[in-house]
């Protein structure tokens, strides 16, 4: 009866007379029951609502995953993931290079995988994935930035989110397989809303994973320290010249304890403009501008922002202070034949 319900039923009774063999008559009662069944069509509205209420009472969560053994003090690897611009579009016929969601998925995944493998070879005690904004090319269903600037784009917003989040989550999960990992995220100027949405997704996905720690703040500038190193993280589109001063104010205790101070930013894609050099020393701190893996779109190409290397970078810091190595990965340009 869990699969069928009664469509119709009928019960009847009648009497039958027969000889008893002695010249008399015997009356016998006869009964008949008829039932027609039909497959159940599914739950009714009341049953469906009750099931939804019961489901809502249960906490849906990923299985709890134990963390790595407590690491000894050692190297700190920082993988900078900035300006991936999932959803950006360019065509080689007008820009000299192609870029779309499928290319972004492959190039970002391969570059991150290469740099994580490089880090594993150095056996770091800790790894930070620093996501510095403009992970997504646009911020609205209409294909505009947060401030409303219209953009050329590849795919619908839903597809951009699917490809982008799967690729970025894959980087975090790959990292956590070998090294205790923390994730820090700041928003960009293209994707402020989607950055915070993705940040919340990171928190929920990994809150029961002992290998991964996701920064809980929603500020546009963040700080982490390791040994005698203090690092700041920002997208770089605001207050770039003031970043070391802001670090001294916003992370005053760590500033006093850490003589090695650096800021990692994105936004400029390592363009060669005088005011956005890839590495600057400002007020006692080094400010780095991360490159981007994405190709120039029509707007950047028309303004002459060319020849910046498509790349992703990782940095290794010694626990007693200072950068010890930098590694770069990304697509290699083929020479014209």
XYZ file of C-alpha atoms in Angstrom, residues 1 40 58 77 90 109 123 125 147 149 171 174 198 201 211 225 233 237 263 290-291 310-311 331:
24
model
C 0.000 0.000 0.000
C -0.125 6.504 -6.130
C 17.949 18.738 9.902
C 53.743 29.277 0.847
C 38.344 38.059 -26.142
C 43.501 25.094 -12.987
C 57.479 20.893 2.129
C 54.424 24.038 7.002
C 29.471 50.093 -10.515
C 30.056 49.437 -16.434
C 42.401 24.796 -5.973
C 43.947 20.290 -3.940
C 31.789 33.233 -3.002
C 30.300 29.697 -0.012
C 42.581 21.029 7.064
C 51.454 36.854 9.832
C 46.101 41.638 0.956
C 42.040 49.676 -6.770
C 51.435 43.796 0.548
C 49.972 40.276 -9.129
C 49.743 39.408 -12.809
C 49.691 35.956 -18.478
C 50.792 34.392 -15.203
C 50.572 29.653 -20.596
